[in-house]
C-alpha positions in Angstrom: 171.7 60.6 72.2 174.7 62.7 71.1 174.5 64.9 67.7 177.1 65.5 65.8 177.6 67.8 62.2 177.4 65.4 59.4 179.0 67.6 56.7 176.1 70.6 56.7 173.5 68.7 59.3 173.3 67.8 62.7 172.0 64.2 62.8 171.9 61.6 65.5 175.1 59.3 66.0 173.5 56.5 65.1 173.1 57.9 61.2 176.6 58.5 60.7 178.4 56.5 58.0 180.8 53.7 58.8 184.5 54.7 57.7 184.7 51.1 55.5 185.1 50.4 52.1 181.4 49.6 50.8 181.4 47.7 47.6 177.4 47.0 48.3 176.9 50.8 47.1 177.7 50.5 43.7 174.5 49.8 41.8 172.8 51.5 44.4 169.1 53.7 43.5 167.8 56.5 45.1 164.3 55.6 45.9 160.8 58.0 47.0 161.0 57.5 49.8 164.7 58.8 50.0 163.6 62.3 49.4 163.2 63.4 53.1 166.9 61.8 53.7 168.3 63.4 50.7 166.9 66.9 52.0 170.3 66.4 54.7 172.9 65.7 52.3 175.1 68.3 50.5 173.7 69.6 47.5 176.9 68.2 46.0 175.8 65.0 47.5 172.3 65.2 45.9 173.3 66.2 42.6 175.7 63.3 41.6 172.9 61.1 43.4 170.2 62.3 41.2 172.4 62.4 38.1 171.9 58.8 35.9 174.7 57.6 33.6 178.3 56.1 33.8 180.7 57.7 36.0 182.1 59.3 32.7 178.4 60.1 32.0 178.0 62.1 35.4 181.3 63.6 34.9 180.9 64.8 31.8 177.0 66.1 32.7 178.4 67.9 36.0 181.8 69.2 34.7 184.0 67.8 37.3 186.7 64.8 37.2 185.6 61.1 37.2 187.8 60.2 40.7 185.4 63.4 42.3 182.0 61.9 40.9 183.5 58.5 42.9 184.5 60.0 45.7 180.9 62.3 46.1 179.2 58.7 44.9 180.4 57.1 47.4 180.2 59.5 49.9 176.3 60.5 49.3 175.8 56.5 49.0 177.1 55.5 52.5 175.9 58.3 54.8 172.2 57.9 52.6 172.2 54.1 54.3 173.5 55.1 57.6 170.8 57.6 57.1 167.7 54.6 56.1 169.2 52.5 58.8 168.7 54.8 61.6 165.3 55.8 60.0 164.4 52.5 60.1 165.1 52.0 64.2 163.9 54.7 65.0 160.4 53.3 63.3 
């Protein structure tokens, strides 16, 4: 199976994020079992996961615009299903 970098980690091709629009994120939680797949985002990536509020909430909590909270949101929130999707072939 060919690797490639997913923004700081090398992860298998099949975990890599789909380039679509993904309204099913929105309203998306992090769950326990997350924890391991969390470990191979950014840090950027985990911190706006793991912060709770509006997107004016997060914004406000992390210092940075709304439209980057969004972008990082959405970001974290598709490669974290790529990454429960391929977890969950290769169980």
């Amino acid at each position: 199976m060919t690797e490639h970098n997913f923004d700081h980690a090398t992860v298998p091709a099949s975990a890599r994020p789909s380039r679509q629009r993904a309204p099913q994120f929105k309203g998306m939680h992090v769950l326990e079992t997350d924890e391991p797949l969390l470990a191979i985002l950014e840090p950027k990536e985990q911190t706006v996961l793991r912060t709770t509020g509006s997107y004016e909430d997060r914004a406000r909590e992390l210092g940075i615009p709304i439209g980057t909270v969004r972008s990082r949101l959405h970001r974290a929130r598709a490669k974290l299903v790529a990454l429960r999707t391929h977890e969950a072939r290769a169980n």
